[in-house]
Amino acid sequence: MIILYSFLAVAVLGGLFGIGLAVAAKALAVEKDDRILAVEAALPGANCGGCGYAGCAAYAEAIVKEDADITLCAPGGAAVARAIAEIMGISVEVSDQKMVAMVHCRGNRDTCTYKFDYNGIRDCNALYALYGGDKTCSFGCLGLGSCMKVCPVDAIDYDSRGNVVVDRDVCISCGKCVDVCPTGVMKMVPYSADYIVACHSIDKGALVRKYCTVGCIGCKMCEKKSPEGGFTVEDFLARIDYDARGSRDEAAAACPPKCILRVSSLKPDLVPVTALQEENEEA
Amino acid sequence: MKQLKTFPKGGVHPADHKALAADQAIRRADPPSVYVIPMAQHLGKPADCTVSSGDQVTEGMVLGSSSGFISAPVHSPVNGTVKEIVTLQLPNGQKTQALILEALESQEEPPVYTPSEDWKNLDKQALLERIASMGVVGLGGATFPAHVKFTVPKGSKVDYFIVNGVECEPYLTADYRLMLEETPGILQGIDVVRSLLQPEHIVIGIENNKPEALRVMRDAVEALDFPVEVVPLKLKYPQGDEKQLIKAVTGREVPSGGLPIAVGAVVSNVATLYGVYEAVVLGKPLTERLVTVTGQGIQKPANLKVKIGTSVAELIEQCGGFVKKPVKIVSGGPMMGFSLSDLNTPVTKGTGGILVLTEEEVDRKNTTACLQCGRCVQVCPMGLHPTRLYKWIDHLDYEAAAAEGLMDCKECGSCAYSCPARIPLVQGMKLGKLMIRKKKAN
């Protein structure tokens, strides 16, 4: 008998709580905008923070509630912007060009001169606060890898020469590395770019030559050799207009310090050179 | 015996090495032939350059004018020609305009500065303007424009005007020499500032490792027609910091993020007051400052009166050069100074000392992992938790560090000094503060 009472008591209590919850769910229901969920679903879900919001969910909420700019999602690019525009019922104009980050410097221990030995925190911003870095060149890559620390997808690493390189196939163009870089040597270029000018120094040619063997000296050779290549030299530094469709091969080949580099050759590889050679010998 | 005053929380006792230069009387450094004059020599906005390449300038002429309230003008230390205007990278990474000034061969007579009492007829505003126009900044190291410090906000009252004669940084002896040799000038500077602040009490704080300075100042203040108290303080670094000195002298604590005036105090360094005396009584702009050149690596340690813009290399040469190859040359004191990588760096208004340090004086061991020993927490005079702040900063979470009081850090170096794992804690704090300021600026 006592078992029956216990069962009944629990069943009645359960029933009452159930009804209570059902009533509460109706009465206290929070109006949720379906569009937030839809926008969140349309976003890539990488939570990289490149848009400036805490993550994809926060950005979705900001789009719906605060009319945030819908083109901020760099990893999603044009496709995501259009999808969000459709959900929000607005029109948007975006270009299909994907941008990727590139380090515009190839200076390292072998190619350039240094002002002092640095023995502190491995952070580029900390080093930059001392005389603008240990390199004689005050524009180049400091090489302590603050960009690697902030990259949400591990697209940045050293190559076998000790230079910092971005893997453009992994880069999701969030731009965090560009923001953290104290010298501004990390710049965005189109994914389709064939060449970059791997130098960021606007010092005069003669001065660059003193401290770096791979720095742009502003000689205008590229302008002459590839007139259709979109090269312009400004402040002693060559720049490429990627809208120009002409060939850039001649300029790259003729560049005296060889600082016009083929993008496809820039890949992080931490395999020591010797190991690579052994592998080749075996094969 | 009455117990000596000091601040209660944290602090360290580094070997002071002051004996190297303490007995060297102040002497004037030989003027160089070329000067480098940066426009950013003070806290706040850099001065606006008012001359151009090729211009003739005379001693005391304005080269850069004050560009805002928290700013200060820059004056020419010499008769000469502006050779070039360049962009210079200062040791703190800041890029600034700088003038290269060549002294003229046939120097015309330098201006003669004679003391005058006319300042007594000036009202407060005119007096502040005179201090501002002479480019006087805090010479204790922070280079905060002096006229801003001496402007009492409406509704505030100054209970304590504290004269900072602590000079707690090891090695440095310039303020000590100044107190011994230029006592009347300092006292006149105090008199000028007294008329500006109208404080209840005037206190001169000096640590008890300078008995001579204590004696000289005590004797001198007795002859004054207004009361000044000379207070001996128990030796402890960083007592020369504004907040610690206020706590030691008055027992009051400046609130986090607040200025000393919030607790009715104004602190000024003896060298700054001497600068005020020169500016107001002599009418001489700030174009010279005292620099202690010392360290075991220098042949003849000295306390030099140096014209702003003289290169460090020049000073080292005038002190007999190196004894042996130095491993580190520091501008400022060993606790808060920064190492120089280029001896052509000019002396600016903020340069208090040049230390030439040898292998024995520099600890170059490598950083190891944090032992969680808590020494940094024990010695932090601001009651912060350096090791935890460093961890946040290392993980790029600058906001979390700020929430735990990072912005209260004054970079005094006590934590890094006592860290057995040689973690560059202060560099971490500087980085964190820099990144937070950067974020705010965007």
XYZ file of C-alpha atoms in Angstrom:
725
model
C 0.000 0.000 0.000
C 2.738 2.411 1.013
C 4.384 1.939 -2.363
C 1.167 2.958 -4.131
C 0.917 6.178 -2.084
C 4.483 7.097 -2.915
C 3.862 6.546 -6.603
C 0.685 8.617 -6.507
C 2.344 11.444 -4.596
C 5.209 11.697 -7.073
C 2.862 11.394 -10.041
C 0.622 14.218 -8.782
C 3.605 16.435 -7.980
C 5.084 15.712 -11.395
C 1.806 16.588 -13.064
C 1.522 19.874 -11.158
C 5.092 20.938 -11.974
C 4.527 19.977 -15.597
C 1.477 22.207 -15.834
C 3.369 24.975 -14.050
C 6.208 24.798 -16.529
C 3.825 24.723 -19.478
C 2.085 27.870 -18.216
C 5.430 29.594 -17.520
C 6.701 28.759 -20.989
C 3.683 30.466 -22.530
C 3.493 33.427 -20.170
C 7.221 34.223 -19.967
C 8.128 33.387 -23.579
C 10.989 35.547 -24.980
C 10.345 36.905 -28.448
C 13.240 35.582 -30.509
C 13.878 36.929 -33.953
C 14.194 34.001 -36.336
C 16.434 36.131 -38.484
C 19.190 36.064 -35.864
C 19.281 32.297 -36.054
C 19.155 32.394 -39.841
C 22.009 34.909 -40.052
C 24.058 32.925 -37.571
C 23.520 29.819 -39.661
C 24.671 31.694 -42.753
C 27.919 32.809 -41.092
C 30.914 30.468 -41.337
C 31.040 29.727 -37.608
C 34.806 30.190 -37.351
C 34.347 32.686 -34.477
C 37.512 34.413 -35.646
C 36.417 37.831 -34.395
C 37.645 39.538 -37.557
C 34.359 41.468 -37.782
C 35.055 43.125 -34.451
C 32.332 41.268 -32.557
C 32.847 38.526 -29.984
C 31.977 35.742 -32.442
C 29.520 34.728 -35.139
C 26.496 34.712 -32.800
C 27.287 38.181 -31.493
C 27.755 39.483 -35.027
C 24.427 37.925 -36.125
C 22.651 39.649 -33.264
C 24.346 42.959 -34.087
C 23.249 42.695 -37.719
C 19.616 42.134 -36.829
C 19.327 44.398 -33.801
C 21.829 47.188 -34.420
C 21.915 47.331 -38.208
C 25.596 46.417 -38.256
C 27.348 46.432 -41.617
C 26.685 43.048 -43.239
C 29.918 42.956 -45.217
C 32.239 42.610 -42.212
C 32.633 38.838 -42.393
C 35.911 38.473 -44.246
C 36.135 34.671 -44.140
C 32.620 34.349 -45.581
C 33.315 36.908 -48.247
C 30.837 37.906 -50.916
C 28.741 34.712 -50.717
C 27.939 35.175 -47.040
C 27.231 38.884 -47.465
C 24.705 38.072 -50.193
C 23.107 35.339 -48.078
C 22.727 37.749 -45.168
C 21.345 40.427 -47.496
C 18.662 37.975 -48.616
C 17.700 37.119 -45.026
C 17.552 40.772 -44.050
C 15.762 41.746 -47.244
C 18.285 44.406 -48.203
C 20.541 44.796 -51.198
C 24.305 44.697 -51.011
C 27.155 45.373 -53.367
C 30.240 43.299 -52.768
C 33.093 42.219 -54.931
C 33.880 38.547 -55.324
C 37.561 39.133 -54.834
C 38.948 37.271 -51.839
C 41.750 39.053 -50.032
C 44.603 37.365 -48.178
C 47.312 38.697 -45.857
C 50.928 38.736 -47.042
C 54.158 39.669 -45.244
C 55.864 42.280 -47.417
C 59.403 41.639 -46.202
C 62.064 38.983 -46.669
C 64.656 40.418 -44.339
C 66.270 37.955 -41.946
C 69.563 37.355 -40.129
C 71.282 36.562 -43.436
C 69.963 39.426 -45.507
C 69.873 42.473 -43.277
C 71.695 44.252 -40.475
C 70.640 44.610 -36.856
C 71.011 47.432 -34.338
C 71.109 45.432 -31.122
C 70.589 42.050 -29.483
C 67.080 41.700 -28.205
C 66.486 39.520 -25.194
C 62.951 40.196 -24.036
C 59.361 39.157 -24.557
C 58.722 37.416 -27.854
C 56.155 39.917 -29.036
C 56.570 42.286 -31.975
C 54.768 45.182 -30.290
C 57.064 44.921 -27.246
C 60.133 44.897 -29.491
C 58.809 47.775 -31.606
C 58.554 49.886 -28.448
C 62.365 49.778 -28.236
C 63.839 52.008 -30.941
C 61.271 50.604 -33.384
C 62.794 47.133 -33.388
C 66.190 45.457 -33.542
C 66.517 45.641 -37.336
C 68.309 48.640 -38.776
C 65.339 48.912 -41.139
C 62.422 50.384 -39.240
C 59.774 49.164 -41.677
C 60.456 45.437 -41.940
C 59.081 42.310 -40.324
C 60.280 41.976 -36.721
C 59.846 38.232 -36.896
C 58.664 37.495 -33.360
C 55.355 36.151 -34.614
C 52.654 38.260 -32.974
C 50.641 37.635 -36.152
C 50.942 33.881 -35.628
C 49.607 34.262 -32.096
C 46.445 36.081 -33.224
C 45.756 34.054 -36.389
C 42.625 31.986 -35.675
C 43.400 29.387 -38.348
C 47.196 28.947 -38.005
C 47.832 30.216 -41.514
C 51.089 31.970 -40.558
C 54.415 30.357 -39.761
C 58.123 30.568 -40.449
C 59.671 29.180 -43.581
C 62.988 27.383 -43.559
C 64.876 30.695 -43.888
C 63.273 32.119 -40.785
C 60.947 34.503 -42.607
C 57.324 34.832 -41.590
C 54.964 33.699 -44.354
C 51.207 33.406 -44.758
C 49.690 30.352 -46.418
C 47.133 31.989 -48.692
C 45.096 28.803 -49.021
C 44.531 28.671 -45.271
C 44.077 32.431 -44.688
C 40.449 33.409 -44.089
C 41.183 37.150 -44.570
C 40.006 38.165 -41.087
C 42.684 40.879 -40.945
C 43.684 40.305 -37.309
C 47.356 39.973 -38.232
C 47.200 43.283 -40.097
C 45.811 44.946 -36.976
C 48.407 43.535 -34.591
C 51.484 44.135 -36.767
C 53.346 47.206 -35.415
C 55.324 47.960 -38.571
C 52.438 47.538 -41.015
C 54.436 45.038 -43.076
C 51.439 42.674 -43.118
C 49.137 43.870 -45.885
C 46.098 42.433 -47.666
C 46.405 41.504 -51.352
C 43.915 39.742 -53.645
C 43.990 35.959 -53.437
C 44.586 35.900 -57.171
C 47.726 38.083 -56.942
C 50.615 36.480 -58.822
C 53.432 38.609 -57.383
C 54.053 40.788 -54.342
C 56.755 43.385 -53.737
C 58.257 41.858 -50.610
C 59.496 45.092 -49.071
C 57.882 47.820 -47.016
C 60.721 50.316 -46.649
C 60.241 53.852 -47.901
C 63.851 54.775 -47.183
C 65.961 55.951 -50.118
C 67.589 53.252 -52.218
C 71.134 53.984 -51.093
C 70.121 53.639 -47.449
C 68.158 50.427 -48.031
C 71.165 48.925 -49.778
C 73.248 49.586 -46.657
C 71.050 47.551 -44.354
C 69.273 44.978 -46.512
C 70.182 42.928 -49.555
C 66.582 42.065 -50.469
C 64.920 45.454 -49.978
C 63.306 47.548 -52.724
C 65.650 50.343 -53.766
C 63.090 52.228 -55.840
C 65.120 51.826 -59.066
C 61.987 51.719 -61.277
C 63.328 48.712 -63.180
C 59.921 47.033 -62.733
C 58.123 50.011 -64.266
C 60.376 49.790 -67.322
C 60.454 46.018 -67.790
C 56.745 45.397 -67.302
C 54.964 48.570 -68.369
C 51.608 46.758 -68.417
C 52.185 45.137 -65.013
C 50.743 47.949 -62.926
C 54.010 48.816 -61.172
C 54.453 52.286 -59.718
C 57.352 53.453 -57.583
C 56.298 55.896 -54.918
C 58.416 56.990 -51.930
C 61.236 54.727 -53.166
C 59.024 51.644 -52.918
C 57.456 49.701 -55.797
C 53.747 49.039 -55.506
C 51.526 46.803 -57.679
C 48.089 47.745 -58.939
C 46.463 44.326 -59.156
C 43.801 45.566 -61.570
C 46.496 45.756 -64.242
C 46.321 42.550 -66.254
C 49.683 42.677 -68.026
C 52.521 40.261 -67.362
C 54.792 40.910 -64.384
C 57.291 38.135 -65.084
C 59.922 40.347 -66.733
C 59.907 42.797 -63.858
C 60.322 40.017 -61.309
C 63.232 38.553 -63.231
C 64.962 41.919 -63.699
C 64.465 43.301 -60.169
C 68.030 43.915 -58.863
C 67.424 42.961 -55.191
C 64.962 40.239 -56.282
C 62.183 41.484 -54.038
C 59.304 40.896 -56.466
C 58.270 37.417 -55.420
C 55.874 34.863 -56.886
C 53.093 34.373 -54.330
C 52.790 30.659 -55.018
C 56.399 30.257 -53.821
C 55.528 31.638 -50.395
C 54.563 28.789 -48.119
C 55.383 28.235 -44.474
C 57.498 25.147 -44.176
C 59.193 24.300 -40.965
C 61.075 21.365 -42.448
C 64.778 22.130 -42.084
C 66.538 22.556 -45.406
C 68.873 19.653 -44.670
C 65.954 17.255 -44.172
C 64.534 18.324 -47.525
C 67.859 17.672 -49.221
C 68.080 14.204 -47.688
C 64.594 13.471 -48.902
C 65.546 14.501 -52.419
C 68.637 12.363 -52.354
C 66.645 9.337 -51.276
C 64.066 9.858 -54.031
C 64.276 57.072 18.626
C 61.389 58.073 16.444
C 60.736 55.685 13.617
C 61.470 57.072 10.185
C 58.651 57.453 7.716
C 58.277 55.353 4.588
C 55.501 53.869 2.452
C 54.026 50.660 3.864
C 53.378 48.362 0.903
C 56.053 46.519 -1.068
C 59.326 48.062 -2.210
C 62.844 46.728 -2.637
C 66.380 47.576 -1.505
C 68.725 47.477 -4.485
C 72.423 48.208 -3.898
C 72.638 51.956 -4.458
C 76.097 52.364 -6.101
C 75.812 56.085 -5.444
C 79.346 56.310 -4.051
C 80.684 56.225 -7.624
C 79.565 59.757 -8.421
C 78.250 61.210 -5.161
C 81.399 63.212 -4.421
C 81.833 64.604 -7.913
C 80.949 68.303 -7.871
C 78.721 69.517 -10.687
C 80.722 70.666 -13.672
C 79.624 72.046 -16.987
C 80.066 69.695 -19.942
C 81.970 71.117 -22.913
C 79.460 72.210 -25.538
C 79.487 69.979 -28.637
C 79.551 71.308 -32.196
C 76.398 69.517 -33.312
C 73.121 69.230 -31.402
C 70.132 66.981 -32.047
C 66.947 68.510 -30.672
C 63.842 66.262 -30.721
C 60.450 67.974 -30.665
C 58.994 65.344 -28.319
C 60.891 65.845 -25.066
C 57.945 65.914 -22.706
C 54.807 64.008 -21.884
C 51.872 65.112 -24.023
C 51.789 66.539 -27.518
C 55.167 67.117 -29.236
C 56.101 70.742 -29.883
C 55.395 72.266 -33.310
C 58.649 73.069 -35.081
C 58.830 76.824 -35.773
C 62.121 77.048 -37.674
C 63.178 75.606 -40.986
C 66.332 74.240 -42.506
C 69.033 76.892 -42.937
C 67.654 79.277 -40.293
C 69.999 81.061 -37.919
C 69.043 80.587 -34.286
C 70.270 82.174 -31.098
C 70.557 80.731 -27.619
C 67.219 80.657 -25.843
C 65.194 81.104 -29.035
C 62.050 79.015 -29.418
C 62.598 76.134 -31.868
C 59.297 74.399 -31.292
C 56.197 75.947 -29.791
C 53.812 74.351 -27.344
C 51.023 72.621 -29.267
C 48.384 72.239 -26.576
C 47.708 72.528 -22.854
C 49.724 69.411 -22.034
C 52.766 70.320 -24.102
C 55.898 72.423 -23.746
C 58.059 74.545 -26.039
C 61.610 73.593 -26.986
C 64.377 76.218 -26.948
C 67.728 76.453 -28.635
C 70.663 75.635 -26.332
C 73.137 77.519 -28.510
C 73.743 80.074 -31.261
C 73.812 78.186 -34.501
C 72.311 77.130 -37.791
C 69.552 74.608 -38.407
C 71.264 72.149 -40.705
C 68.503 69.689 -41.263
C 65.123 68.592 -39.976
C 64.969 64.813 -39.693
C 62.656 62.140 -38.385
C 64.194 60.496 -35.377
C 63.203 57.325 -33.627
C 63.415 57.834 -29.879
C 64.500 55.011 -27.585
C 60.823 54.498 -26.656
C 59.961 53.716 -30.281
C 58.192 57.032 -30.846
C 58.989 58.707 -34.146
C 59.439 62.447 -33.865
C 60.757 65.450 -35.742
C 64.224 66.531 -34.689
C 66.458 69.445 -35.581
C 70.123 69.002 -36.348
C 71.727 72.159 -35.053
C 75.259 73.214 -35.836
C 76.890 75.606 -33.380
C 78.371 78.681 -35.042
C 82.150 79.002 -35.081
C 82.277 82.612 -33.934
C 79.748 82.528 -31.166
C 78.330 85.869 -30.258
C 78.083 86.574 -26.563
C 75.659 84.158 -24.911
C 72.820 85.886 -23.073
C 73.520 86.800 -19.468
C 70.851 85.829 -16.976
C 70.554 87.968 -13.871
C 68.244 87.282 -10.961
C 65.297 89.608 -10.674
C 62.519 89.958 -8.154
C 59.950 91.158 -10.689
C 58.064 87.852 -10.574
C 56.688 88.848 -7.174
C 54.468 91.415 -8.904
C 53.014 88.880 -11.326
C 49.643 87.281 -10.732
C 49.239 83.494 -10.786
C 48.223 83.281 -14.432
C 51.188 85.332 -15.634
C 53.529 83.285 -13.489
C 52.208 80.013 -14.899
C 52.541 81.421 -18.393
C 56.153 82.326 -17.727
C 56.890 78.784 -16.507
C 55.097 77.349 -19.555
C 56.887 79.632 -22.012
C 60.285 78.618 -20.655
C 59.586 74.951 -21.419
C 59.923 73.729 -17.834
C 58.912 70.085 -17.414
C 59.242 67.577 -14.579
C 62.934 66.696 -14.526
C 62.535 63.683 -12.256
C 62.016 61.554 -15.339
C 58.336 61.743 -16.281
C 58.764 65.124 -18.072
C 55.229 66.209 -17.261
C 54.853 69.901 -18.180
C 55.396 71.877 -14.945
C 52.771 74.583 -15.549
C 50.068 71.900 -15.754
C 51.151 70.425 -12.459
C 51.132 73.794 -10.730
C 47.656 74.701 -11.992
C 45.360 73.924 -9.093
C 41.914 72.876 -10.378
C 39.000 74.976 -9.146
C 37.611 73.749 -5.848
C 40.814 71.930 -4.885
C 43.049 72.946 -2.044
C 46.690 72.052 -1.623
C 47.384 70.764 1.894
C 50.849 69.488 1.142
C 53.423 70.689 -1.307
C 56.037 67.940 -1.245
C 59.508 68.610 -2.582
C 61.001 65.410 -3.900
C 64.651 65.053 -2.929
C 64.452 61.287 -2.648
C 66.348 60.232 -5.778
C 65.667 56.575 -5.038
C 67.108 55.220 -8.298
C 70.475 53.569 -7.659
C 73.577 55.162 -9.249
C 72.026 58.605 -9.844
C 73.408 61.487 -7.818
C 72.443 64.588 -9.800
C 69.622 65.651 -7.473
C 71.870 65.041 -4.471
C 74.583 67.286 -5.880
C 71.993 69.892 -6.783
C 70.703 69.958 -3.193
C 74.245 70.462 -1.903
C 75.427 73.017 -4.435
C 72.373 74.943 -5.597
C 70.402 75.098 -2.349
C 69.412 78.793 -2.677
C 68.091 78.232 -6.208
C 65.944 75.310 -5.114
C 64.565 77.345 -2.214
C 63.675 80.234 -4.518
C 61.954 77.734 -6.808
C 59.991 76.529 -3.797
C 59.074 80.141 -3.040
C 57.736 80.642 -6.579
C 55.656 77.478 -6.453
C 54.475 78.376 -2.956
C 52.944 81.554 -4.324
C 51.148 79.489 -6.981
C 49.815 76.703 -4.792
C 49.461 78.425 -1.406
C 49.888 75.126 0.423
C 49.212 74.504 4.118
C 52.487 72.651 4.568
C 55.706 72.485 2.583
C 57.691 69.311 3.108
C 61.046 68.305 1.642
C 61.406 64.520 1.581
C 64.949 63.118 1.561
C 65.997 59.524 2.200
C 68.320 58.934 5.141
C 71.123 57.618 2.918
C 71.881 61.279 2.108
C 72.716 62.721 5.557
C 74.720 65.547 3.982
C 71.772 66.706 1.870
C 69.484 66.472 4.907
C 71.856 68.657 6.902
C 72.331 71.257 4.177
C 68.627 71.562 3.447
C 67.747 71.727 7.148
C 70.207 74.552 7.726
C 68.969 76.400 4.668
C 65.251 76.265 5.434
C 65.801 77.773 8.871
C 66.689 81.085 7.282
C 63.475 81.214 5.263
C 60.590 83.505 6.171
C 58.028 80.731 5.602
C 57.922 77.309 7.304
C 59.402 74.359 5.452
C 59.839 70.957 7.045
C 62.666 68.634 6.017
C 61.583 65.030 6.568
C 64.109 62.174 6.610
C 62.658 59.032 5.054
C 63.594 55.413 5.577
C 65.462 54.078 2.568
C 63.249 52.064 0.221
C 62.762 51.959 -3.535
C 60.529 53.382 -5.190
C 60.059 56.117 -2.592
C 60.756 58.816 -5.176
C 57.546 57.958 -6.969
C 54.869 60.561 -6.420
C 52.293 58.194 -4.957
C 54.724 56.442 -2.613
C 56.175 59.735 -1.441
C 52.724 61.136 -0.650
C 51.883 57.976 1.279
C 55.175 58.136 3.176
C 54.903 61.813 4.083
C 51.177 62.299 4.642
C 49.782 58.790 5.041
C 47.246 59.597 2.295
C 46.660 57.257 -0.613
C 46.094 58.610 -4.115
C 43.086 56.762 -5.559
C 43.553 54.464 -8.550
C 43.743 56.503 -11.746
C 43.661 59.754 -9.759
C 46.121 62.626 -9.502
C 47.878 63.680 -6.267
C 45.653 66.766 -6.067
C 42.770 64.377 -5.268
C 44.310 64.001 -1.800
C 45.426 67.621 -1.603
C 49.053 67.054 -2.524
C 51.408 68.321 -5.217
C 54.843 66.756 -5.623
C 57.751 68.290 -7.440
C 61.319 67.208 -7.918
C 64.194 69.400 -6.683
C 65.619 69.617 -10.198
C 62.269 70.811 -11.538
C 62.134 73.474 -8.842
C 65.608 74.584 -9.801
C 64.302 74.776 -13.371
C 61.409 76.905 -12.139
C 63.900 79.180 -10.389
C 65.932 79.555 -13.578
C 62.816 80.211 -15.644
C 61.067 82.648 -13.345
C 63.840 84.395 -11.432
C 66.612 84.305 -14.036
C 64.372 84.268 -17.111
C 66.334 81.393 -18.593
C 64.566 78.724 -20.665
C 65.170 75.044 -19.981
C 68.093 74.273 -22.275
C 70.354 72.520 -19.800
C 69.939 69.754 -17.272
C 72.014 67.761 -14.837
C 73.068 64.313 -15.970
C 74.922 61.764 -13.848
C 77.363 59.817 -16.002
C 78.385 56.822 -13.940
C 78.790 53.058 -13.732
C 81.808 50.832 -13.297
C 82.485 50.984 -17.016
C 83.220 54.707 -17.152
C 86.662 56.125 -16.503
C 85.657 59.249 -14.537
C 82.084 59.284 -13.190
C 80.671 62.804 -13.083
C 77.645 64.989 -12.527
C 77.486 67.147 -15.611
C 75.469 70.182 -16.504
C 74.653 69.298 -20.094
C 73.079 71.299 -22.888
C 69.991 69.532 -24.260
C 70.790 67.898 -27.573
C 74.337 66.776 -26.714
C 74.945 63.185 -27.776
C 75.591 60.433 -25.249
C 78.842 59.550 -27.026
C 80.103 63.103 -26.411
C 79.396 62.816 -22.657
C 81.122 59.465 -22.408
C 84.161 60.933 -24.118
C 84.222 63.861 -21.701
C 84.175 61.410 -18.791
C 87.329 59.700 -19.994
C 85.731 56.972 -22.072
C 85.206 53.347 -21.160
C 87.281 51.439 -18.612
C 86.541 48.237 -20.496
C 83.975 47.091 -22.975
C 80.574 47.863 -21.476
C 77.798 45.302 -21.869
C 74.978 47.751 -21.463
C 74.530 51.516 -21.601
C 71.417 52.761 -19.899
C 69.697 56.121 -20.129
C 68.126 56.955 -16.768
C 68.403 54.824 -13.660
C 68.958 51.061 -13.625
C 65.429 50.349 -12.368
C 63.364 52.431 -14.788
C 65.815 53.496 -17.481
C 66.095 51.954 -20.909
C 69.146 50.596 -22.680
C 70.579 52.570 -25.538
C 71.478 50.926 -28.801
C 72.831 54.078 -30.392
C 75.302 56.395 -28.664
C 74.262 59.228 -30.954
C 71.034 59.421 -28.991
C 70.771 62.992 -27.677
C 70.293 64.053 -24.065
C 66.722 65.326 -23.730
C 64.818 66.994 -20.907
C 64.063 63.533 -19.481
C 67.618 62.155 -19.391
C 68.671 61.936 -15.743
C 71.651 59.693 -16.083
C 73.862 57.697 -18.382
C 75.023 54.407 -16.892
C 77.874 52.482 -18.418
C 77.495 49.009 -17.016
C 80.009 46.186 -17.108
C 79.607 42.421 -17.087
C 79.623 42.350 -13.254
C 76.791 44.866 -12.973
C 74.410 43.314 -15.474
C 72.468 40.118 -14.970
C 71.949 38.549 -18.362
C 70.556 35.161 -17.378
C 67.761 33.783 -19.505
C 64.103 33.732 -18.597
C 62.759 30.505 -17.133
C 59.259 29.459 -16.141
C 57.392 31.280 -13.350
C 57.907 29.534 -10.015
C 54.769 31.031 -8.463
C 56.986 32.161 -5.588
C 55.026 35.378 -5.158
C 57.993 37.692 -4.640
C 56.707 40.107 -7.270
C 53.398 40.295 -5.422
C 55.226 40.987 -2.171
C 57.313 43.848 -3.555
C 54.751 45.607 -5.787
C 54.199 49.018 -4.171
C 50.837 49.351 -5.904
C 49.539 46.053 -4.517
C 49.200 44.474 -7.956
C 49.691 40.859 -8.915
C 52.468 41.133 -11.547
C 52.755 37.456 -12.388
C 49.043 37.122 -13.083
C 48.976 40.344 -15.106
C 51.907 39.045 -17.121
C 50.052 35.826 -17.826
C 47.035 37.708 -19.160
C 49.259 39.854 -21.332
C 51.137 36.817 -22.600
C 47.774 35.370 -23.634
C 46.875 38.633 -25.399
C 43.970 39.312 -23.036
C 44.838 42.931 -22.284
C 41.352 43.793 -21.038
C 41.564 41.124 -18.340
C 44.896 42.587 -17.222
C 43.389 46.078 -17.167
C 40.504 44.824 -15.052
C 43.068 43.647 -12.487
C 44.681 47.069 -12.265
C 47.333 47.004 -14.997
C 46.922 50.732 -15.602
C 48.011 51.440 -11.999
C 51.437 49.945 -12.740
C 54.131 52.632 -12.802
C 56.807 50.380 -14.270
C 59.023 50.914 -11.211
C 60.728 47.585 -11.852
C 60.517 46.164 -8.339
C 58.834 42.991 -9.629
C 61.336 42.262 -12.376
C 64.185 43.090 -9.957
C 63.066 40.443 -7.505
C 61.972 37.759 -9.988
C 64.179 34.650 -9.591
C 62.964 33.337 -12.975
C 64.099 36.570 -14.718
C 60.721 37.092 -16.328
C 60.634 40.486 -18.088
C 57.609 41.519 -16.044
C 57.954 45.272 -16.548
C 58.327 44.884 -20.295
C 55.128 42.852 -20.180
C 53.317 45.605 -18.251
C 54.589 48.219 -20.709
C 53.360 46.096 -23.609
C 49.954 45.618 -22.007
C 49.536 49.331 -21.330
C 50.679 50.168 -24.841
C 48.171 47.777 -26.413
C 45.328 49.135 -24.290
C 46.190 52.717 -25.223
C 46.409 51.674 -28.876
C 42.982 50.087 -28.708
C 41.524 53.195 -27.071
C 43.039 55.407 -29.754
C 41.313 53.411 -32.498
